[in-house]
mmCIF file of C-alpha atoms and ligand atoms in Angstrom:
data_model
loop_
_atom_site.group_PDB
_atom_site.id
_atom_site.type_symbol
_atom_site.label_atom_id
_atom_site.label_comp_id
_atom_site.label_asym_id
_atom_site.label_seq_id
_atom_site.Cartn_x
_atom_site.Cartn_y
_atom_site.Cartn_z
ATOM 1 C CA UNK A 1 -11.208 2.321 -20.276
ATOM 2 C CA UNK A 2 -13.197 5.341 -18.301
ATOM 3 C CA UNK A 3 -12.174 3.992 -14.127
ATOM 4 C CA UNK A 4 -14.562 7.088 -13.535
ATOM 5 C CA UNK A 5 -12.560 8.795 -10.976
ATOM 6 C CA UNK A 6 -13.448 11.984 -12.360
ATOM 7 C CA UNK A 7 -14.904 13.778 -9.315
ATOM 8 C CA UNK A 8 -14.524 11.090 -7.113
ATOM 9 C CA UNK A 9 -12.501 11.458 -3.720
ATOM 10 C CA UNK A 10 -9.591 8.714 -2.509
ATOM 11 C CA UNK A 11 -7.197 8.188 0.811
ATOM 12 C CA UNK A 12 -4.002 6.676 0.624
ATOM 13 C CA UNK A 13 -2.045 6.252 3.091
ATOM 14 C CA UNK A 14 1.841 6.013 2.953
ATOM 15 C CA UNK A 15 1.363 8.723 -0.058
ATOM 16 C CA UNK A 16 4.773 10.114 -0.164
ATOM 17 C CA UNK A 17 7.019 7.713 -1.243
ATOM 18 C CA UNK A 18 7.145 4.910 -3.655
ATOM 19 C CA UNK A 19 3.755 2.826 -4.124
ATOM 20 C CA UNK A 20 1.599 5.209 -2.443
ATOM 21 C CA UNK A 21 2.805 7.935 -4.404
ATOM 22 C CA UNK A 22 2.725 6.542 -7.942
ATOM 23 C CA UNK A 23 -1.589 5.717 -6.521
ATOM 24 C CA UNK A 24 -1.819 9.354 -5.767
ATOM 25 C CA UNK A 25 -0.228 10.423 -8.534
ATOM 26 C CA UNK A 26 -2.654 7.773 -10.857
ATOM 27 C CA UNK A 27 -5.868 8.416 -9.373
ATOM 28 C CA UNK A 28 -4.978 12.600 -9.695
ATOM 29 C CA UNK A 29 -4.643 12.118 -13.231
ATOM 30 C CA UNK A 30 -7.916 10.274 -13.243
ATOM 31 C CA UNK A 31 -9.380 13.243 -12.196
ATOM 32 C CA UNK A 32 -9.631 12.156 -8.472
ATOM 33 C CA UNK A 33 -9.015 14.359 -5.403
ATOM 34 C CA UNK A 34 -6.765 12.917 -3.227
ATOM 35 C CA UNK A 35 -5.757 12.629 0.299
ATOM 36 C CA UNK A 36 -2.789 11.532 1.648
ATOM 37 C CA UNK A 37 -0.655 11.287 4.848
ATOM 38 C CA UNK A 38 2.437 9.409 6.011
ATOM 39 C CA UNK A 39 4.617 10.158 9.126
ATOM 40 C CA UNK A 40 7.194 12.021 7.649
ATOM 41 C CA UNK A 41 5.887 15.941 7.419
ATOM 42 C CA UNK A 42 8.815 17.365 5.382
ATOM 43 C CA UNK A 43 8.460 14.601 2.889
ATOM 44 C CA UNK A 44 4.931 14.645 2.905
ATOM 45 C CA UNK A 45 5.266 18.443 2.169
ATOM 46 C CA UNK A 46 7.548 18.030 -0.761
ATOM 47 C CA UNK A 47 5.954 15.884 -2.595
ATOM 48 C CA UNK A 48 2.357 17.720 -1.832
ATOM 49 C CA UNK A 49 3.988 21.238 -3.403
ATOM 50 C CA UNK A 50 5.073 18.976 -6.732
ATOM 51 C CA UNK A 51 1.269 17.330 -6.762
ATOM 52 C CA UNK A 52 -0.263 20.819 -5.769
ATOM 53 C CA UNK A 53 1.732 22.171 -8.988
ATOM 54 C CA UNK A 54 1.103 19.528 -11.451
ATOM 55 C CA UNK A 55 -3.255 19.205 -10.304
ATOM 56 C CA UNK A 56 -3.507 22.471 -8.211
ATOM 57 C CA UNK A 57 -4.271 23.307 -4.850
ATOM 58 C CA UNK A 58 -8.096 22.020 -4.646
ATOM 59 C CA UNK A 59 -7.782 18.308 -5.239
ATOM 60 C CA UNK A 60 -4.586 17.592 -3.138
ATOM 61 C CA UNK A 61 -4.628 17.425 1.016
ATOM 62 C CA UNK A 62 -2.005 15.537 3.027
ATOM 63 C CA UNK A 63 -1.507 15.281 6.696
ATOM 64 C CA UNK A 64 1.568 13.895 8.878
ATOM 65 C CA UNK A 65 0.950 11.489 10.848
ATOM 66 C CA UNK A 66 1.243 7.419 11.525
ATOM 67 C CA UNK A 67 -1.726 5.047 10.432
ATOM 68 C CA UNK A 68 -0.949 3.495 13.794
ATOM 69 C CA UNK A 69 -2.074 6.476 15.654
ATOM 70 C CA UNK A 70 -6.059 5.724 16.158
ATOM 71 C CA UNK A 71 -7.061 9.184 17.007
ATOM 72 C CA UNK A 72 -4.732 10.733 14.547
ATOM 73 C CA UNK A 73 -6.753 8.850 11.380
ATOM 74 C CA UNK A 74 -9.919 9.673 13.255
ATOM 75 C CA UNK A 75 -9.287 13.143 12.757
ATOM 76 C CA UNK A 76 -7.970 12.761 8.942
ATOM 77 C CA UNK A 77 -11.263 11.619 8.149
ATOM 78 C CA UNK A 78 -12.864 14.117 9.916
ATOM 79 C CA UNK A 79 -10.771 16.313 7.795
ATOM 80 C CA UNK A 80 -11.599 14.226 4.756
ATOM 81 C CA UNK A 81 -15.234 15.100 5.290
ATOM 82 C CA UNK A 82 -14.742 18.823 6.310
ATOM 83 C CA UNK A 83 -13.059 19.575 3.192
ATOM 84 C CA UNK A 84 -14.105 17.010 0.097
ATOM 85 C CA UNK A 85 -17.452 15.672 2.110
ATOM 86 C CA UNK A 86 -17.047 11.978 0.639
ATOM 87 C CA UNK A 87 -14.483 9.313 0.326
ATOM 88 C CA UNK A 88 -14.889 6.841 -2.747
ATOM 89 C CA UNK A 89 -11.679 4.859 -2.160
ATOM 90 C CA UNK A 90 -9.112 3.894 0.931
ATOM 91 C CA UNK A 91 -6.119 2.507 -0.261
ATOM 92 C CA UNK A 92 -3.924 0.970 2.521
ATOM 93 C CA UNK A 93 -0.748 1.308 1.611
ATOM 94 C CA UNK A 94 1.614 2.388 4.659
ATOM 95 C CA UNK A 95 4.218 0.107 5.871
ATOM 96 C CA UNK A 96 7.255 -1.761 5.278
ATOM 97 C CA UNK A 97 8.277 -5.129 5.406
ATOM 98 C CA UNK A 98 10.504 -6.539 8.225
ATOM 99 C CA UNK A 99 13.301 -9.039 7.382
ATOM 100 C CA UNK A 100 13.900 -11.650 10.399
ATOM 101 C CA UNK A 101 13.715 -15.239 10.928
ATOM 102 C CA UNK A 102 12.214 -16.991 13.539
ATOM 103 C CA UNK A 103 15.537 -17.209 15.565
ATOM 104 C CA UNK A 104 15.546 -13.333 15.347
ATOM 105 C CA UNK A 105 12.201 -12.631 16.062
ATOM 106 C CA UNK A 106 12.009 -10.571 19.299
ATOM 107 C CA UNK A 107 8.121 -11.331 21.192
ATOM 108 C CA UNK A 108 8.339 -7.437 21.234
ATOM 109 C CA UNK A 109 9.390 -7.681 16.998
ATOM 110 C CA UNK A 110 6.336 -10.003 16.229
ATOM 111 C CA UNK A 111 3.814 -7.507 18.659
ATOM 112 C CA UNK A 112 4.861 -4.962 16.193
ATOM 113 C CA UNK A 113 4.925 -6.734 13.171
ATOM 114 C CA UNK A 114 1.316 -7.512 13.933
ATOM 115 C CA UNK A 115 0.178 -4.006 15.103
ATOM 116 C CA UNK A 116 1.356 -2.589 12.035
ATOM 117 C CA UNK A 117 0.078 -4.881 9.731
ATOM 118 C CA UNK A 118 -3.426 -5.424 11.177
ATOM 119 C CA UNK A 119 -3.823 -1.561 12.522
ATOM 120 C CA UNK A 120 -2.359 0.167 9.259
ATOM 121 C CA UNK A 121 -5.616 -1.730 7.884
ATOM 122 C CA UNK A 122 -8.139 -1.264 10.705
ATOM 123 C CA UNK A 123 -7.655 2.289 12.144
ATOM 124 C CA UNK A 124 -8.207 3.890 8.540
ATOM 125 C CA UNK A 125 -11.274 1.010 7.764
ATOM 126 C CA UNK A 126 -13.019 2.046 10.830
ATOM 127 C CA UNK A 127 -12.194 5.430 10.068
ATOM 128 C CA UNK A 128 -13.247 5.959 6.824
ATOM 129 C CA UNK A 129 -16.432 3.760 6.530
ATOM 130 C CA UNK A 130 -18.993 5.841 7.312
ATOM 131 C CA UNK A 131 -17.887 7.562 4.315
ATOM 132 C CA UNK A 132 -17.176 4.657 2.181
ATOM 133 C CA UNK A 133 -20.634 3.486 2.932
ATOM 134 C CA UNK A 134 -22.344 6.632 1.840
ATOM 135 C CA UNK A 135 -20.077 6.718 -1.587
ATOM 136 C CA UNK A 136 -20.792 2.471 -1.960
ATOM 137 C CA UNK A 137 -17.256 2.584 -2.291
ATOM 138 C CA UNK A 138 -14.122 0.090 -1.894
ATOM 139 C CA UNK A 139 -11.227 -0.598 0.283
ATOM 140 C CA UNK A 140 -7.824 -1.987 -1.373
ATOM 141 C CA UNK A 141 -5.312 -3.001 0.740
ATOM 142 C CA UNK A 142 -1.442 -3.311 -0.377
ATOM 143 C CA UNK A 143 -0.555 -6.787 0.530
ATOM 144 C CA UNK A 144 2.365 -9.339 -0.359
ATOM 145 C CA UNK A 145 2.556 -12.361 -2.103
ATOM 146 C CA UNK A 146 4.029 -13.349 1.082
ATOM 147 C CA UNK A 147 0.431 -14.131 2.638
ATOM 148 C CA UNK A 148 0.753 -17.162 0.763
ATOM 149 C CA UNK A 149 4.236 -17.880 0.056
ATOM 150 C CA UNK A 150 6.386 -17.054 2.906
ATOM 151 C CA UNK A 151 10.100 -16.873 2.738
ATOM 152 C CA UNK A 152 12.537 -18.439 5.196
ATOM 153 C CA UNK A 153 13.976 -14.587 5.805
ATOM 154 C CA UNK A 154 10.863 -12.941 6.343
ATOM 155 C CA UNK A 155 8.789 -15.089 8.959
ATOM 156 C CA UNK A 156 7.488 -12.562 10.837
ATOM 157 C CA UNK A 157 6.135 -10.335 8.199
ATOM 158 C CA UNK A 158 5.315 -13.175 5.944
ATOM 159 C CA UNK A 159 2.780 -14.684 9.209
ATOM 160 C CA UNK A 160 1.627 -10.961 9.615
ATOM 161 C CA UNK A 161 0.540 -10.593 5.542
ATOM 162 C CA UNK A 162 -1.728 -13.799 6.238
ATOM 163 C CA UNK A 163 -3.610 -12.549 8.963
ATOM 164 C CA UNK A 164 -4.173 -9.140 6.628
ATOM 165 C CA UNK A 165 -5.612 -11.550 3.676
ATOM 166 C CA UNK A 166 -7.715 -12.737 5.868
ATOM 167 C CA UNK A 167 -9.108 -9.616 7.485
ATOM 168 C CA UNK A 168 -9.476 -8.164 3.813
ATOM 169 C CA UNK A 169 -12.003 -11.779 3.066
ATOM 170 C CA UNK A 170 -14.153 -11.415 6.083
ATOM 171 C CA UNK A 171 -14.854 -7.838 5.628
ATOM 172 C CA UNK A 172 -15.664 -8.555 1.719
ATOM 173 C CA UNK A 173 -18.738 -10.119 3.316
ATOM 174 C CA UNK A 174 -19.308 -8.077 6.510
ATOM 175 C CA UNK A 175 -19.039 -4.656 4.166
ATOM 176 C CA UNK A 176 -20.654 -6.192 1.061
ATOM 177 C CA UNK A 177 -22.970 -4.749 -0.586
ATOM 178 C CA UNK A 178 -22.051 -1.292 0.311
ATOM 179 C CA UNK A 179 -18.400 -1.074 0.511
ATOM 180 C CA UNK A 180 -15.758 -3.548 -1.835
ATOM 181 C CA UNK A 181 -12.769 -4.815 -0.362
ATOM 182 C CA UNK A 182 -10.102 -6.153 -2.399
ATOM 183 C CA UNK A 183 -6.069 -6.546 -2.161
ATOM 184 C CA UNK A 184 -3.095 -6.600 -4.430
ATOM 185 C CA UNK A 185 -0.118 -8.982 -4.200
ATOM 186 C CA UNK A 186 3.105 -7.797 -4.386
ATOM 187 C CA UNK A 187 6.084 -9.465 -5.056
ATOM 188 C CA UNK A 188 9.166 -7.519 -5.459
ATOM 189 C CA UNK A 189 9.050 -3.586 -6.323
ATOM 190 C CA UNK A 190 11.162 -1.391 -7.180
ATOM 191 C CA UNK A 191 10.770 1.338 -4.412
ATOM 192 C CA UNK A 192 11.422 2.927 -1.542
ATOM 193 C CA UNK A 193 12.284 -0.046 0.711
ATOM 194 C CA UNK A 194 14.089 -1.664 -2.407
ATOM 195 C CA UNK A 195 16.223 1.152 -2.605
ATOM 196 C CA UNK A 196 16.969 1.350 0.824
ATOM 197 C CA UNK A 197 17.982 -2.361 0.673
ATOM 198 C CA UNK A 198 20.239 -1.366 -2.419
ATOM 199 C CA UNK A 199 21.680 1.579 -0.106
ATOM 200 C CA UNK A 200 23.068 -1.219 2.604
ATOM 201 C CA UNK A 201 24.482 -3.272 -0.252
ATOM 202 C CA UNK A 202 27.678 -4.462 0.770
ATOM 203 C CA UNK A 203 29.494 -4.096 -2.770
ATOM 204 C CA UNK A 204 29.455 -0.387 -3.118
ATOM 205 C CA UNK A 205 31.242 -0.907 -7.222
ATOM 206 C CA UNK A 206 27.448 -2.561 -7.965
ATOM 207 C CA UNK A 207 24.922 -0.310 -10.216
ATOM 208 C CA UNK A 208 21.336 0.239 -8.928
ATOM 209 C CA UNK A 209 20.139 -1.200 -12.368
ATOM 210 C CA UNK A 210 22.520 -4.492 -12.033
ATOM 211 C CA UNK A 211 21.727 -5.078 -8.480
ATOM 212 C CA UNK A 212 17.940 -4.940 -9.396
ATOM 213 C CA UNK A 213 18.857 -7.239 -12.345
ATOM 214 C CA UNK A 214 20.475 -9.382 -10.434
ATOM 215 C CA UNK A 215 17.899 -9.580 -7.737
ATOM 216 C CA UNK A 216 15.253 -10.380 -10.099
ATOM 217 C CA UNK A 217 17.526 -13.233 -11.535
ATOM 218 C CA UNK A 218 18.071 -14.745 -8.321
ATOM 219 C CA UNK A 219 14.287 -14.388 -7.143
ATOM 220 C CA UNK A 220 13.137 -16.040 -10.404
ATOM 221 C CA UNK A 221 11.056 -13.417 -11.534
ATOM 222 C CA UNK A 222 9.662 -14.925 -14.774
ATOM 223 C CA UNK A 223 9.789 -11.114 -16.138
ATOM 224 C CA UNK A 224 12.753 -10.720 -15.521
ATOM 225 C CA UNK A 225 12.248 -7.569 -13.502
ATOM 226 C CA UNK A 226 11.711 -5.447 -10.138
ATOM 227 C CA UNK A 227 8.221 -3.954 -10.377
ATOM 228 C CA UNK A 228 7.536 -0.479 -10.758
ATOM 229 C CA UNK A 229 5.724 1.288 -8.898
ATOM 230 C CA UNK A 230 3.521 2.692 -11.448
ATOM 231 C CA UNK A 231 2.930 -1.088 -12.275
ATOM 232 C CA UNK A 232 1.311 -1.687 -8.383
ATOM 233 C CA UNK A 233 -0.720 1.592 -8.612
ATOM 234 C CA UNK A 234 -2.433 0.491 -11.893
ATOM 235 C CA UNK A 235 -3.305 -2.715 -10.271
ATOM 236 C CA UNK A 236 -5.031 -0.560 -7.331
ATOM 237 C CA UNK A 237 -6.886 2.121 -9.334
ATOM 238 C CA UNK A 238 -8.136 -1.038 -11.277
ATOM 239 C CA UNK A 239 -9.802 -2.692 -7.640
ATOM 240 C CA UNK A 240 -10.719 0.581 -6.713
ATOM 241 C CA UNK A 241 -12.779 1.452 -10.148
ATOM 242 C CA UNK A 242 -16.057 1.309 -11.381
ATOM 243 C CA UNK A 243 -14.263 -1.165 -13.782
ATOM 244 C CA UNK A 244 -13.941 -3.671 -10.536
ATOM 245 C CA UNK A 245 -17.539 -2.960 -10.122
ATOM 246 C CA UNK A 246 -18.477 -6.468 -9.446
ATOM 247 C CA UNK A 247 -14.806 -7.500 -7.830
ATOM 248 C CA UNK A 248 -14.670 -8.157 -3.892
ATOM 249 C CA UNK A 249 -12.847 -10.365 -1.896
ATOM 250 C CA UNK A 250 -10.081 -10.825 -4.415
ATOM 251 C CA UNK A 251 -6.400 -10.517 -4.663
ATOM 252 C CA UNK A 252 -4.665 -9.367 -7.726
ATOM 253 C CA UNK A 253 -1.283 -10.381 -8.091
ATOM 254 C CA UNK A 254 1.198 -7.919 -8.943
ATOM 255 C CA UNK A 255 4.550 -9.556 -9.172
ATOM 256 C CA UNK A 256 6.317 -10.335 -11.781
ATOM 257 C CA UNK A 257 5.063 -14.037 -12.347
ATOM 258 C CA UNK A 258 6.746 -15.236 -8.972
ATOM 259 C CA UNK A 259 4.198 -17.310 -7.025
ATOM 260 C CA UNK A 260 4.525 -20.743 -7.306
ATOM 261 C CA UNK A 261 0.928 -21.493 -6.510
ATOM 262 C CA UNK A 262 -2.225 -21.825 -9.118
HETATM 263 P P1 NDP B 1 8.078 3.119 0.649
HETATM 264 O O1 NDP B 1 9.003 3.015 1.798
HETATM 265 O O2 NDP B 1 8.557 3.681 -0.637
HETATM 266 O O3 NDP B 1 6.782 3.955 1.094
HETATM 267 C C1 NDP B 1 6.123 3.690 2.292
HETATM 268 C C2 NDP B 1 5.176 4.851 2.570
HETATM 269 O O4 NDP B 1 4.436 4.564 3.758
HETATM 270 C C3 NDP B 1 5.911 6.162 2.827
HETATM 271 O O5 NDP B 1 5.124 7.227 2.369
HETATM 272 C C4 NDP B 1 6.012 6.181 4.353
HETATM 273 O O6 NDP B 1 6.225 7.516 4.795
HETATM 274 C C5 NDP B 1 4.644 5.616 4.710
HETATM 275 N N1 NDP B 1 4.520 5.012 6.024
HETATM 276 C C6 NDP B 1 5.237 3.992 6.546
HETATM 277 N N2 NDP B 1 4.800 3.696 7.784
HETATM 278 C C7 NDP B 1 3.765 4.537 8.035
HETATM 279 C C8 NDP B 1 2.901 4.719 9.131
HETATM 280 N N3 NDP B 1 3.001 3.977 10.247
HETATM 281 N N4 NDP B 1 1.941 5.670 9.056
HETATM 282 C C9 NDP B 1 1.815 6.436 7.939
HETATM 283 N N5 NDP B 1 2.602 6.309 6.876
HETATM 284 C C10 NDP B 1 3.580 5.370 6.927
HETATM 285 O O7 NDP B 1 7.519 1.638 0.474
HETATM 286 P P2 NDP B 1 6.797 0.878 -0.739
HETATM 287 O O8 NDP B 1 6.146 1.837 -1.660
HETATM 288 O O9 NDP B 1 7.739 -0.115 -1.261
HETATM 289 O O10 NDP B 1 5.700 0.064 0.067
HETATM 290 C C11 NDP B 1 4.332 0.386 0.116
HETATM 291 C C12 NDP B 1 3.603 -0.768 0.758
HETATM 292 O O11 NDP B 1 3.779 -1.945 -0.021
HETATM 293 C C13 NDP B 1 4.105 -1.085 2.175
HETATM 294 O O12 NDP B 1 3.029 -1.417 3.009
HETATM 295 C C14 NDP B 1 4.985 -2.289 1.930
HETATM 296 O O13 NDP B 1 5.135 -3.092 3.066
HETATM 297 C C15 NDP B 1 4.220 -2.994 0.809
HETATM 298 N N6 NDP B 1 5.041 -3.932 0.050
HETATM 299 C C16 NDP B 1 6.083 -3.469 -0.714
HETATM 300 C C17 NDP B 1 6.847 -4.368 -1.439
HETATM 301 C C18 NDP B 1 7.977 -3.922 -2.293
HETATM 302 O O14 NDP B 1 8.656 -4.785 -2.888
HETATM 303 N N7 NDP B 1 8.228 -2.628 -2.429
HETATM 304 C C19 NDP B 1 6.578 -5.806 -1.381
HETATM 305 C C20 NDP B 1 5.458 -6.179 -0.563
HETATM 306 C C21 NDP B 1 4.724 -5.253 0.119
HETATM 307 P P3 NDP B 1 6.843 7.852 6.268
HETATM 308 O O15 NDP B 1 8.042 6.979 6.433
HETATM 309 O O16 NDP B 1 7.125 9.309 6.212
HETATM 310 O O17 NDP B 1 5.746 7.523 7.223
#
């Protein structure tokens, strides 16, 4: 199947590390040009040099900085426009989940849980839409399956994932017909917050590959697996396609089999 990203232009943000990166890395093999930031610069940088190597200089730009930063993004997608003059596809990717229960949930915890969540998705929206309008482009934001099934450890971040389906339903309609807006799922993948979890684990004797199969057992992932993250970034170069041409205001679940919903 042609997604037709061949001369096309995407943002992701949160492109150095884990989801985000496997997208960039997707869509630049599609024949994309991609942008990417995230807040670390001499990550960012590292991982830019091995793109810039693999799909040369031309089609790969980065920029350090966080998604929560409203004047920061403002002036990535001034960038955007400078250099590539369109933008076909925003991914919103950056963030990480935050594992509390109610009991200890700081008011100051749940004001940040919500600023990231909402702001990593409207800062770059508000951003980026005059381009996104221009290309009749589409919006895919990197969501959990926790919107709709929330877990007893994860209150906070489970409440905030909600409030994000939401947002991404109401601007389906309020962008439609110019812009798409559509969100993946996630359950449990395999990446860079996973592995920091794995880091903390408190029997040091356990393999990464047991621990992960172990996880998945306990979760009840019906495949038996973490995801990859090559297996969330197909799901968003899907939405983000010409092949999703008629697709808004939808979620695709990408998790393994785990909700318990229909
Ligand atoms: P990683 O930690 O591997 O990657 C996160 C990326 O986002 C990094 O590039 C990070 O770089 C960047 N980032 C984080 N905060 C900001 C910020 N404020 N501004 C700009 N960039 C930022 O995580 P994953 O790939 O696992 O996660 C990607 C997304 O998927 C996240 O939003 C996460 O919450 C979500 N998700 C992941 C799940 C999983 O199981 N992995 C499950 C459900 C949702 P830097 O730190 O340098 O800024």
């Amino acid at each position: 199947m042609d997604l037709g990203y061949a001369g096309k232009v995407a943002v992701v943000t949160g492109g150095s590390s884990g989801i985000g990166l496997a997208t960039v890395r997707l869509l630049l093999e599609e024949g994309a040009s991609v942008a990417f930031c995230a807040r670390n610069a001499s990550r960012l940088n590292d991982v830019a040099a091995v793109l810039r190597r693999d799909f040369g200089d031309e089609r790969v730009m980065t920029a350090a900085f966080s998604v929560l930063d409203a004047g920061a993004v403002a002036e990535f997608a001034a960038a955007v426009t400078a250099r590539f003059g369109r933008c076909d596809l925003l991914v919103n990717n950056a963030g990480q989940g935050r594992v509390s229960t109610f009991a200890e949930t700081s008011d100051a915890d749940w004001r940040d849980e919500f600023e990231l969540k909402l702001f990593s998705q409207i800062h770059p929206i508000r951003a980026f839409l005059p381009l996104l309008r221009e290309a009749r482009g589409a919006i895919v934001a990197v969501n959990s399956l926790l919107a709709y099934q929330p877990e007893p450890h994860m209150v906070c971040t489970s409440a905030a994932r909600a409030g994000v389906q939401n947002l991404v339903k109401s601007l389906s309609v309020e962008l439609a017909p110019q812009v798409r807006v559509n969100a993946i799922l996630l359950g449990l993948v395999g990446s860079g917050q996973w592995s920091r979890r794995f880091a903390e684990r408190e029997d040091r004797s356990v393999s990464r590959e047991q621990w992960y199969a172990d996880l998945a057992a306990k979760k009840g992932i019906p495949l038996g697996r973490l995801g990859d993250p090559a297996d969330a970034a197909g799901a968003i170069a899907y939405l983000g396609s010409q092949a999703a041409g008629y697709v808004t205001g939808a979620q695709l679940e990408v998790s393994g089999g785990l909700s318990r919903h229909i």
